[in-house]
């Protein structure tokens, strides 16, 4: 018994998240806490907005159309936001876009307080919010490698995922209660307050000016980033797999209607929280990810299992089983996200990081955005549960096909990949003695 106890404790520590980035970088801590707070508030609006649209329109297509209005700003500003992130001070860009999102939350609050709230402001705010997020995310994603040591980037990716999932679990679960008992205005008001706190936390972060080699924002600069991405087939594989998984198997737009169909309206907040809960459970036990080197295989495997789990959620008729399958799906999605992030951050040079982050934003955002339209349309034509299970099966099939077509993704190994080795050597040479 005595001999086994130290070994058991060691195994437990090996599963827990690696906190080295948190201890080593004050700027990482500030950005992490700021993101955790704003993520919590954003998930309140993430639940409140489709609920309000459902109340005003009672239409699955109308709720799914949120994805349609978000798509064009996402594409346009995601690519340009990547070029801006390479050419401007990343910290300043992050702060201004965060403040802009706070103003949009204020607009939703004012509309909700009207005697007869209008539908069109919901779509306008969704489009503008998509534009601001698209401008901001490349700057955030390209800032992490600057404030975290190269060898700690997988651990930082896991901690960032944990930040997102904590808000993703608490936000939707609380939103269901807030919307039901305090009203939509309270949810939007809480979101506004989180943005105010988030901006205040970001102000002390050190400036992060453009690299000397970075190109000025232009179509030519965007094209340069696209050419680099095209030359990296293993990166293209991560984009394609995530696009397929999110486009075909993202059921969030129809969850309010699935709760109705299962005669469990009380479960809506839990449904929205289930996917982040699964992600959080993986994040809390993510210590093992630092010991995995074949990241591409893990991206493919976890994306395929995401589809299988979503299909299960559509097939079963018991709400608790639905919640279980959604939780498993969230865990699979987090595994995929951790290893996609590790591949991106450990192989892309700093002077291209913002533009490639813009392309990454499109890969992990266009899928869910268009997926809302797909799931809402399928639900309108063939039923809610059919929309969910068919999307999951299509996802699993598509991911398997992509794995066959992209051998570079399946053979990627961070220990031998030339781009990972080159970037590690550059960062080692640039580190202070």
Short mmCIF file of C-alpha atoms in Angstrom, two decimals:
data_model
loop_
_atom_site.label_atom_id
_atom_site.label_comp_id
_atom_site.label_asym_id
_atom_site.label_seq_id
_atom_site.Cartn_x
_atom_site.Cartn_y
_atom_site.Cartn_z
CA UNK A 1 0.00 0.00 0.00
CA UNK A 2 2.77 2.39 0.97
CA UNK A 3 4.73 1.72 -2.21
CA UNK A 4 1.72 2.26 -4.43
CA UNK A 5 0.67 5.60 -2.93
CA UNK A 6 3.54 7.71 -4.37
CA UNK A 7 3.05 6.07 -7.76
CA UNK A 8 -0.69 6.79 -7.66
CA UNK A 9 -0.05 10.40 -6.71
CA UNK A 10 2.44 10.72 -9.56
CA UNK A 11 -0.07 9.34 -12.05
CA UNK A 12 -2.69 11.78 -10.78
CA UNK A 13 -0.31 14.74 -11.16
CA UNK A 14 0.48 13.58 -14.69
CA UNK A 15 -3.21 13.92 -15.61
CA UNK A 16 -3.70 17.38 -14.12
CA UNK A 17 -3.14 20.46 -16.31
CA UNK A 18 0.43 21.72 -16.61
CA UNK A 19 0.43 25.13 -14.88
CA UNK A 20 3.92 26.15 -16.02
CA UNK A 21 2.69 28.88 -18.44
CA UNK A 22 0.54 30.36 -15.66
CA UNK A 23 3.46 30.49 -13.23
CA UNK A 24 6.02 31.75 -15.75
CA UNK A 25 4.16 34.62 -17.46
CA UNK A 26 2.24 37.44 -15.77
CA UNK A 27 0.81 38.53 -19.14
CA UNK A 28 -0.46 35.00 -19.74
CA UNK A 29 -2.25 35.14 -16.38
CA UNK A 30 -3.84 38.52 -17.16
CA UNK A 31 -5.00 37.50 -20.62
CA UNK A 32 -6.26 34.16 -19.31
CA UNK A 33 -8.36 35.72 -16.53
CA UNK A 34 -9.69 38.44 -18.83
CA UNK A 35 -10.70 35.84 -21.40
CA UNK A 36 -12.35 33.65 -18.77
CA UNK A 37 -14.54 36.52 -17.59
CA UNK A 38 -15.59 37.71 -21.05
CA UNK A 39 -16.17 34.12 -22.19
CA UNK A 40 -18.54 33.58 -19.28
CA UNK A 41 -20.56 36.64 -20.29
CA UNK A 42 -20.53 35.76 -23.98
CA UNK A 43 -22.06 32.39 -23.24
CA UNK A 44 -24.93 34.16 -21.48
CA UNK A 45 -25.70 35.98 -24.73
CA UNK A 46 -24.98 32.81 -26.71
CA UNK A 47 -27.98 31.20 -25.03
CA UNK A 48 -30.17 34.30 -24.68
CA UNK A 49 -30.02 35.34 -28.34
CA UNK A 50 -31.50 32.16 -29.89
CA UNK A 51 -34.01 31.92 -27.05
CA UNK A 52 -35.19 35.46 -27.80
CA UNK A 53 -35.39 34.71 -31.52
CA UNK A 54 -37.39 31.56 -30.78
CA UNK A 55 -39.80 33.59 -28.63
CA UNK A 56 -40.21 36.27 -31.30
CA UNK A 57 -40.43 34.02 -34.39
CA UNK A 58 -41.03 30.38 -33.27
CA UNK A 59 -39.01 29.31 -36.34
CA UNK A 60 -36.05 26.91 -36.54
CA UNK A 61 -35.00 28.56 -39.80
CA UNK A 62 -34.99 32.00 -38.17
CA UNK A 63 -32.74 30.77 -35.38
CA UNK A 64 -30.47 28.99 -37.83
CA UNK A 65 -30.24 32.20 -39.89
CA UNK A 66 -28.02 33.68 -37.17
CA UNK A 67 -25.24 31.69 -38.78
CA UNK A 68 -26.03 33.14 -42.20
CA UNK A 69 -25.72 36.76 -41.07
CA UNK A 70 -22.48 35.96 -39.22
CA UNK A 71 -20.83 34.30 -42.21
CA UNK A 72 -19.85 37.24 -44.46
CA UNK A 73 -18.32 39.37 -41.66
CA UNK A 74 -16.49 36.28 -40.45
CA UNK A 75 -14.85 35.68 -43.82
CA UNK A 76 -14.03 39.30 -44.63
CA UNK A 77 -12.83 40.45 -41.24
CA UNK A 78 -11.18 37.15 -40.29
CA UNK A 79 -8.71 37.39 -43.17
CA UNK A 80 -8.15 41.12 -42.73
CA UNK A 81 -7.93 40.72 -38.95
CA UNK A 82 -5.06 38.28 -39.45
CA UNK A 83 -3.18 40.85 -41.56
CA UNK A 84 -3.85 43.56 -38.93
CA UNK A 85 -2.57 41.29 -36.17
CA UNK A 86 0.76 40.95 -37.98
CA UNK A 87 1.04 44.69 -38.73
CA UNK A 88 -0.30 46.39 -35.57
CA UNK A 89 0.17 46.21 -31.81
CA UNK A 90 -1.74 43.08 -30.86
CA UNK A 91 -2.59 44.27 -27.35
CA UNK A 92 -4.20 47.49 -28.59
CA UNK A 93 -6.21 45.66 -31.23
CA UNK A 94 -7.51 43.20 -28.63
CA UNK A 95 -8.58 45.94 -26.20
CA UNK A 96 -10.47 48.03 -28.77
CA UNK A 97 -12.36 45.06 -30.19
CA UNK A 98 -13.23 43.88 -26.67
CA UNK A 99 -14.69 47.33 -25.91
CA UNK A 100 -16.69 47.19 -29.14
CA UNK A 101 -18.26 43.88 -28.14
CA UNK A 102 -19.30 45.47 -24.85
CA UNK A 103 -21.17 48.17 -26.78
CA UNK A 104 -23.00 45.48 -28.76
CA UNK A 105 -24.10 43.83 -25.52
CA UNK A 106 -25.47 47.21 -24.45
CA UNK A 107 -27.49 47.38 -27.70
CA UNK A 108 -29.01 43.95 -27.02
CA UNK A 109 -29.89 45.06 -23.50
CA UNK A 110 -31.67 48.20 -24.74
CA UNK A 111 -33.63 46.21 -27.32
CA UNK A 112 -34.67 43.61 -24.73
CA UNK A 113 -36.01 46.35 -22.45
CA UNK A 114 -38.35 47.72 -25.13
CA UNK A 115 -42.08 46.96 -24.71
CA UNK A 116 -41.94 45.16 -28.08
CA UNK A 117 -38.37 44.05 -28.88
CA UNK A 118 -37.52 44.03 -32.59
CA UNK A 119 -36.07 41.06 -34.45
CA UNK A 120 -33.76 42.91 -36.84
CA UNK A 121 -31.38 44.27 -34.14
CA UNK A 122 -30.60 40.70 -33.12
CA UNK A 123 -29.30 39.93 -36.60
CA UNK A 124 -27.42 43.23 -36.86
CA UNK A 125 -25.69 42.69 -33.54
CA UNK A 126 -24.87 39.09 -34.50
CA UNK A 127 -23.22 40.31 -37.73
CA UNK A 128 -21.25 43.10 -36.01
CA UNK A 129 -20.17 40.80 -33.21
CA UNK A 130 -18.92 38.31 -35.78
CA UNK A 131 -16.86 41.09 -37.39
CA UNK A 132 -15.30 42.15 -34.07
CA UNK A 133 -14.51 38.60 -32.99
CA UNK A 134 -12.94 38.00 -36.40
CA UNK A 135 -10.71 41.05 -35.96
CA UNK A 136 -9.79 40.09 -32.40
CA UNK A 137 -9.15 36.36 -32.46
CA UNK A 138 -6.11 36.38 -34.81
CA UNK A 139 -4.47 38.97 -32.52
CA UNK A 140 -5.13 36.84 -29.42
CA UNK A 141 -4.03 33.61 -31.10
CA UNK A 142 -0.82 35.19 -32.40
CA UNK A 143 -0.06 36.78 -29.00
CA UNK A 144 0.12 33.50 -27.07
CA UNK A 145 3.40 32.33 -28.69
CA UNK A 146 4.97 35.67 -27.72
CA UNK A 147 4.15 35.46 -24.03
CA UNK A 148 4.67 31.70 -23.54
CA UNK A 149 7.87 29.71 -24.04
CA UNK A 150 7.91 27.46 -27.11
CA UNK A 151 8.04 24.19 -25.17
CA UNK A 152 5.11 25.30 -22.97
CA UNK A 153 2.71 26.04 -25.84
CA UNK A 154 0.82 22.70 -25.65
CA UNK A 155 0.26 23.33 -21.92
CA UNK A 156 -0.87 26.89 -22.68
CA UNK A 157 -3.32 25.56 -25.29
CA UNK A 158 -4.80 23.20 -22.70
CA UNK A 159 -5.10 25.99 -20.12
CA UNK A 160 -6.75 28.27 -22.68
CA UNK A 161 -9.19 25.51 -23.49
CA UNK A 162 -9.93 25.16 -19.78
CA UNK A 163 -10.63 28.90 -19.61
CA UNK A 164 -13.14 28.62 -22.42
CA UNK A 165 -14.83 25.55 -21.04
CA UNK A 166 -15.29 26.87 -17.51
CA UNK A 167 -17.23 29.80 -18.96
CA UNK A 168 -18.94 27.44 -21.37
CA UNK A 169 -20.27 25.28 -18.56
CA UNK A 170 -21.17 27.99 -16.07
CA UNK A 171 -22.43 30.51 -18.63
CA UNK A 172 -25.11 28.42 -20.38
CA UNK A 173 -26.18 26.68 -17.17
CA UNK A 174 -26.67 30.03 -15.44
CA UNK A 175 -28.17 31.59 -18.57
CA UNK A 176 -31.01 29.09 -18.55
CA UNK A 177 -31.86 30.13 -14.99
CA UNK A 178 -31.33 33.87 -15.62
CA UNK A 179 -33.46 33.93 -18.77
CA UNK A 180 -36.22 31.88 -17.15
CA UNK A 181 -36.43 33.83 -13.87
CA UNK A 182 -34.78 37.23 -14.41
CA UNK A 183 -35.40 37.80 -18.12
CA UNK A 184 -33.32 38.31 -21.23
CA UNK A 185 -32.29 41.81 -20.17
CA UNK A 186 -30.48 40.46 -17.13
CA UNK A 187 -28.45 38.07 -19.29
CA UNK A 188 -27.44 40.84 -21.69
CA UNK A 189 -26.66 43.18 -18.78
CA UNK A 190 -24.39 40.62 -17.15
CA UNK A 191 -22.58 40.15 -20.46
CA UNK A 192 -21.98 43.90 -20.68
CA UNK A 193 -20.50 43.93 -17.16
CA UNK A 194 -18.06 41.13 -18.01
CA UNK A 195 -16.70 43.08 -20.98
CA UNK A 196 -16.04 46.11 -18.76
CA UNK A 197 -14.03 43.98 -16.32
CA UNK A 198 -12.21 42.20 -19.16
CA UNK A 199 -10.98 45.45 -20.72
CA UNK A 200 -9.73 46.68 -17.34
CA UNK A 201 -7.69 43.50 -16.90
CA UNK A 202 -6.13 43.75 -20.36
CA UNK A 203 -4.78 47.28 -19.95
CA UNK A 204 -1.64 46.29 -17.91
CA UNK A 205 -0.54 43.70 -20.52
CA UNK A 206 2.73 44.66 -22.21
CA UNK A 207 2.62 46.12 -25.72
CA UNK A 208 3.13 43.61 -28.54
CA UNK A 209 4.24 45.52 -31.65
CA UNK A 210 4.55 44.04 -35.13
CA UNK A 211 7.57 41.97 -36.08
CA UNK A 212 10.17 43.71 -38.22
CA UNK A 213 9.55 41.13 -40.96
CA UNK A 214 5.74 41.52 -40.89
CA UNK A 215 4.03 42.82 -44.02
CA UNK A 216 1.65 45.76 -43.97
CA UNK A 217 -2.05 44.82 -44.10
CA UNK A 218 -3.02 44.39 -47.73
CA UNK A 219 -4.48 41.88 -50.15
CA UNK A 220 -0.94 40.89 -51.09
CA UNK A 221 -0.12 40.19 -47.43
CA UNK A 222 -3.27 38.09 -47.05
CA UNK A 223 -2.36 36.18 -50.23
CA UNK A 224 1.13 35.53 -48.86
CA UNK A 225 -0.39 33.93 -45.77
CA UNK A 226 -2.74 31.85 -47.92
CA UNK A 227 0.17 30.60 -50.06
CA UNK A 228 2.06 29.55 -46.96
CA UNK A 229 -0.98 27.70 -45.62
CA UNK A 230 -1.43 25.95 -48.97
CA UNK A 231 2.19 24.80 -48.88
CA UNK A 232 1.63 23.14 -45.49
CA UNK A 233 -0.58 20.15 -46.24
CA UNK A 234 -0.67 19.03 -42.60
CA UNK A 235 -2.05 22.45 -41.64
CA UNK A 236 -4.62 22.24 -44.44
CA UNK A 237 -5.65 18.92 -42.99
CA UNK A 238 -6.42 20.43 -39.59
CA UNK A 239 -8.51 23.16 -41.23
CA UNK A 240 -10.43 20.69 -43.42
CA UNK A 241 -11.16 18.22 -40.61
CA UNK A 242 -12.47 20.93 -38.30
CA UNK A 243 -14.59 22.50 -41.04
CA UNK A 244 -16.20 19.16 -41.82
CA UNK A 245 -16.86 18.35 -38.17
CA UNK A 246 -18.42 21.69 -37.31
CA UNK A 247 -20.40 22.18 -40.53
CA UNK A 248 -21.96 18.74 -40.53
CA UNK A 249 -22.42 18.07 -36.80
CA UNK A 250 -23.00 21.36 -34.97
CA UNK A 251 -26.48 21.04 -33.38
CA UNK A 252 -26.59 24.16 -31.20
CA UNK A 253 -29.12 26.08 -33.31
CA UNK A 254 -31.78 23.39 -32.83
CA UNK A 255 -31.25 22.69 -29.11
CA UNK A 256 -34.21 24.90 -28.02
CA UNK A 257 -36.44 22.81 -30.30
CA UNK A 258 -34.86 19.52 -29.22
CA UNK A 259 -35.65 20.39 -25.59
CA UNK A 260 -39.26 21.06 -26.62
CA UNK A 261 -39.50 17.79 -28.51
CA UNK A 262 -38.22 15.85 -25.51
CA UNK A 263 -40.72 17.69 -23.25
CA UNK A 264 -37.78 18.97 -21.18
CA UNK A 265 -37.63 22.74 -21.54
CA UNK A 266 -35.85 22.83 -18.17
CA UNK A 267 -32.89 21.07 -19.80
CA UNK A 268 -32.03 23.75 -22.39
CA UNK A 269 -29.34 25.42 -20.29
CA UNK A 270 -27.89 21.99 -19.48
CA UNK A 271 -27.83 21.08 -23.18
CA UNK A 272 -25.87 24.22 -24.02
CA UNK A 273 -23.55 23.52 -21.09
CA UNK A 274 -23.02 19.82 -21.87
CA UNK A 275 -20.57 20.33 -24.76
CA UNK A 276 -18.38 22.77 -22.76
CA UNK A 277 -18.63 20.42 -19.76
CA UNK A 278 -17.10 17.61 -21.78
CA UNK A 279 -14.40 19.99 -22.96
CA UNK A 280 -13.71 21.09 -19.40
CA UNK A 281 -13.35 17.51 -18.18
CA UNK A 282 -10.71 16.91 -20.84
CA UNK A 283 -8.96 20.19 -19.98
CA UNK A 284 -8.84 19.28 -16.29
CA UNK A 285 -7.13 15.98 -17.15
CA UNK A 286 -5.00 17.33 -20.01
CA UNK A 287 -1.58 16.56 -18.56
CA UNK A 288 -1.31 13.56 -20.89
CA UNK A 289 -1.49 15.76 -24.00
CA UNK A 290 2.07 17.05 -23.49
CA UNK A 291 3.34 13.48 -23.94
CA UNK A 292 1.62 12.92 -27.30
CA UNK A 293 3.71 13.75 -30.38
CA UNK A 294 1.55 12.58 -33.31
CA UNK A 295 -0.86 15.47 -33.14
CA UNK A 296 -2.46 14.95 -36.55
CA UNK A 297 -3.72 11.48 -35.71
CA UNK A 298 -5.34 12.78 -32.55
CA UNK A 299 -7.08 15.56 -34.50
CA UNK A 300 -8.60 13.02 -36.90
CA UNK A 301 -9.59 10.47 -34.26
CA UNK A 302 -11.25 12.99 -31.94
CA UNK A 303 -13.13 14.73 -34.78
CA UNK A 304 -14.54 11.41 -35.96
CA UNK A 305 -15.65 10.52 -32.44
CA UNK A 306 -17.28 13.96 -32.12
CA UNK A 307 -19.52 13.01 -35.06
CA UNK A 308 -20.38 9.62 -33.57
CA UNK A 309 -21.34 11.22 -30.25
CA UNK A 310 -23.53 13.87 -31.93
CA UNK A 311 -25.27 11.10 -33.88
CA UNK A 312 -25.95 9.35 -30.58
CA UNK A 313 -27.51 12.53 -29.17
CA UNK A 314 -29.91 12.61 -32.10
CA UNK A 315 -30.91 8.95 -31.91
CA UNK A 316 -31.74 8.58 -28.23
CA UNK A 317 -35.03 9.83 -26.87
CA UNK A 318 -34.06 10.25 -23.22
CA UNK A 319 -32.90 13.73 -22.23
CA UNK A 320 -30.25 12.42 -19.83
CA UNK A 321 -28.73 10.28 -22.56
CA UNK A 322 -28.78 13.31 -24.87
CA UNK A 323 -26.84 15.25 -22.25
CA UNK A 324 -24.38 12.38 -21.88
CA UNK A 325 -23.70 12.19 -25.63
CA UNK A 326 -23.30 15.97 -25.87
CA UNK A 327 -20.80 15.84 -23.01
CA UNK A 328 -18.79 13.11 -24.75
CA UNK A 329 -18.88 15.15 -27.96
CA UNK A 330 -17.51 18.17 -26.12
CA UNK A 331 -14.62 16.13 -24.76
CA UNK A 332 -13.75 14.91 -28.25
CA UNK A 333 -13.90 18.45 -29.62
CA UNK A 334 -11.51 19.65 -26.92
CA UNK A 335 -8.96 16.94 -27.72
CA UNK A 336 -9.08 18.00 -31.36
CA UNK A 337 -8.71 21.66 -30.41
CA UNK A 338 -5.70 21.09 -28.15
CA UNK A 339 -3.73 19.27 -30.82
CA UNK A 340 -4.77 21.63 -33.63
CA UNK A 341 -3.55 24.54 -31.50
CA UNK A 342 -0.27 22.77 -30.73
CA UNK A 343 0.39 22.14 -34.42
CA UNK A 344 -0.34 25.76 -35.32
CA UNK A 345 1.61 27.40 -32.51
CA UNK A 346 4.66 25.16 -32.75
CA UNK A 347 5.20 25.37 -36.52
CA UNK A 348 4.10 28.78 -37.85
CA UNK A 349 6.72 31.60 -37.91
CA UNK A 350 5.96 34.78 -35.94
CA UNK A 351 5.84 37.10 -38.95
CA UNK A 352 3.01 35.02 -40.46
CA UNK A 353 1.25 34.08 -37.22
CA UNK A 354 -1.51 36.67 -37.41
CA UNK A 355 -2.46 35.89 -41.00
CA UNK A 356 -2.45 32.16 -40.36
CA UNK A 357 -4.51 32.79 -37.21
CA UNK A 358 -7.04 34.52 -39.47
CA UNK A 359 -7.22 31.42 -41.65
CA UNK A 360 -7.52 29.26 -38.54
CA UNK A 361 -10.36 31.47 -37.36
CA UNK A 362 -12.20 30.75 -40.59
CA UNK A 363 -11.61 27.03 -40.22
CA UNK A 364 -13.03 26.76 -36.71
CA UNK A 365 -15.68 29.47 -37.04
CA UNK A 366 -17.16 29.09 -40.52
CA UNK A 367 -18.02 25.47 -39.79
CA UNK A 368 -20.18 26.20 -36.72
CA UNK A 369 -21.63 29.33 -38.34
CA UNK A 370 -22.76 27.60 -41.53
CA UNK A 371 -23.55 24.52 -39.48
CA UNK A 372 -26.28 26.47 -37.71
CA UNK A 373 -27.89 27.13 -41.09
CA UNK A 374 -27.55 23.46 -42.05
CA UNK A 375 -28.98 22.12 -38.80
CA UNK A 376 -31.84 24.65 -38.80
CA UNK A 377 -32.70 23.92 -42.43
CA UNK A 378 -32.55 20.14 -41.98
CA UNK A 379 -34.73 20.44 -38.89
CA UNK A 380 -37.33 22.47 -40.81
CA UNK A 381 -37.45 19.88 -43.60
CA UNK A 382 -36.97 16.53 -41.87
CA UNK A 383 -37.30 17.09 -38.15
CA UNK A 384 -35.07 18.12 -35.30
CA UNK A 385 -33.70 14.74 -34.25
CA UNK A 386 -33.05 13.68 -37.85
CA UNK A 387 -31.07 16.88 -38.34
CA UNK A 388 -28.88 15.99 -35.36
CA UNK A 389 -28.15 12.30 -36.00
CA UNK A 390 -27.71 12.61 -39.76
CA UNK A 391 -25.19 15.42 -39.28
CA UNK A 392 -23.18 13.30 -36.86
CA UNK A 393 -22.98 10.36 -39.25
CA UNK A 394 -22.03 12.60 -42.17
CA UNK A 395 -19.29 14.11 -40.02
CA UNK A 396 -17.76 10.74 -39.12
CA UNK A 397 -17.76 9.69 -42.77
CA UNK A 398 -16.26 12.96 -43.99
CA UNK A 399 -13.45 12.90 -41.41
CA UNK A 400 -12.56 9.33 -42.35
CA UNK A 401 -12.39 10.29 -46.03
CA UNK A 402 -10.17 13.29 -45.27
CA UNK A 403 -7.80 11.09 -43.28
CA UNK A 404 -7.35 8.89 -46.34
CA UNK A 405 -6.77 11.89 -48.62
CA UNK A 406 -4.30 13.71 -46.33
CA UNK A 407 -1.48 11.34 -45.35
CA UNK A 408 0.69 14.27 -44.24
CA UNK A 409 -1.73 14.96 -41.41
CA UNK A 410 -1.68 11.37 -40.23
CA UNK A 411 2.15 11.15 -40.24
CA UNK A 412 2.81 14.52 -38.54
CA UNK A 413 5.19 14.18 -35.57
CA UNK A 414 6.30 17.28 -33.68
CA UNK A 415 9.66 15.63 -32.88
CA UNK A 416 10.63 15.33 -36.54
CA UNK A 417 8.55 17.91 -38.45
CA UNK A 418 10.92 20.35 -40.19
CA UNK A 419 8.75 23.39 -39.48
CA UNK A 420 8.46 22.60 -35.76
CA UNK A 421 12.22 22.06 -35.48
CA UNK A 422 13.01 25.27 -37.35
CA UNK A 423 10.69 27.40 -35.22
CA UNK A 424 12.00 25.87 -32.00
CA UNK A 425 15.57 26.69 -33.04
CA UNK A 426 14.61 30.27 -33.92
CA UNK A 427 12.94 30.86 -30.58
CA UNK A 428 15.84 29.28 -28.71
CA UNK A 429 18.31 31.56 -30.52
CA UNK A 430 16.16 34.62 -29.83
CA UNK A 431 15.71 33.87 -26.12
CA UNK A 432 17.78 36.04 -23.73
CA UNK A 433 20.86 34.34 -22.33
#
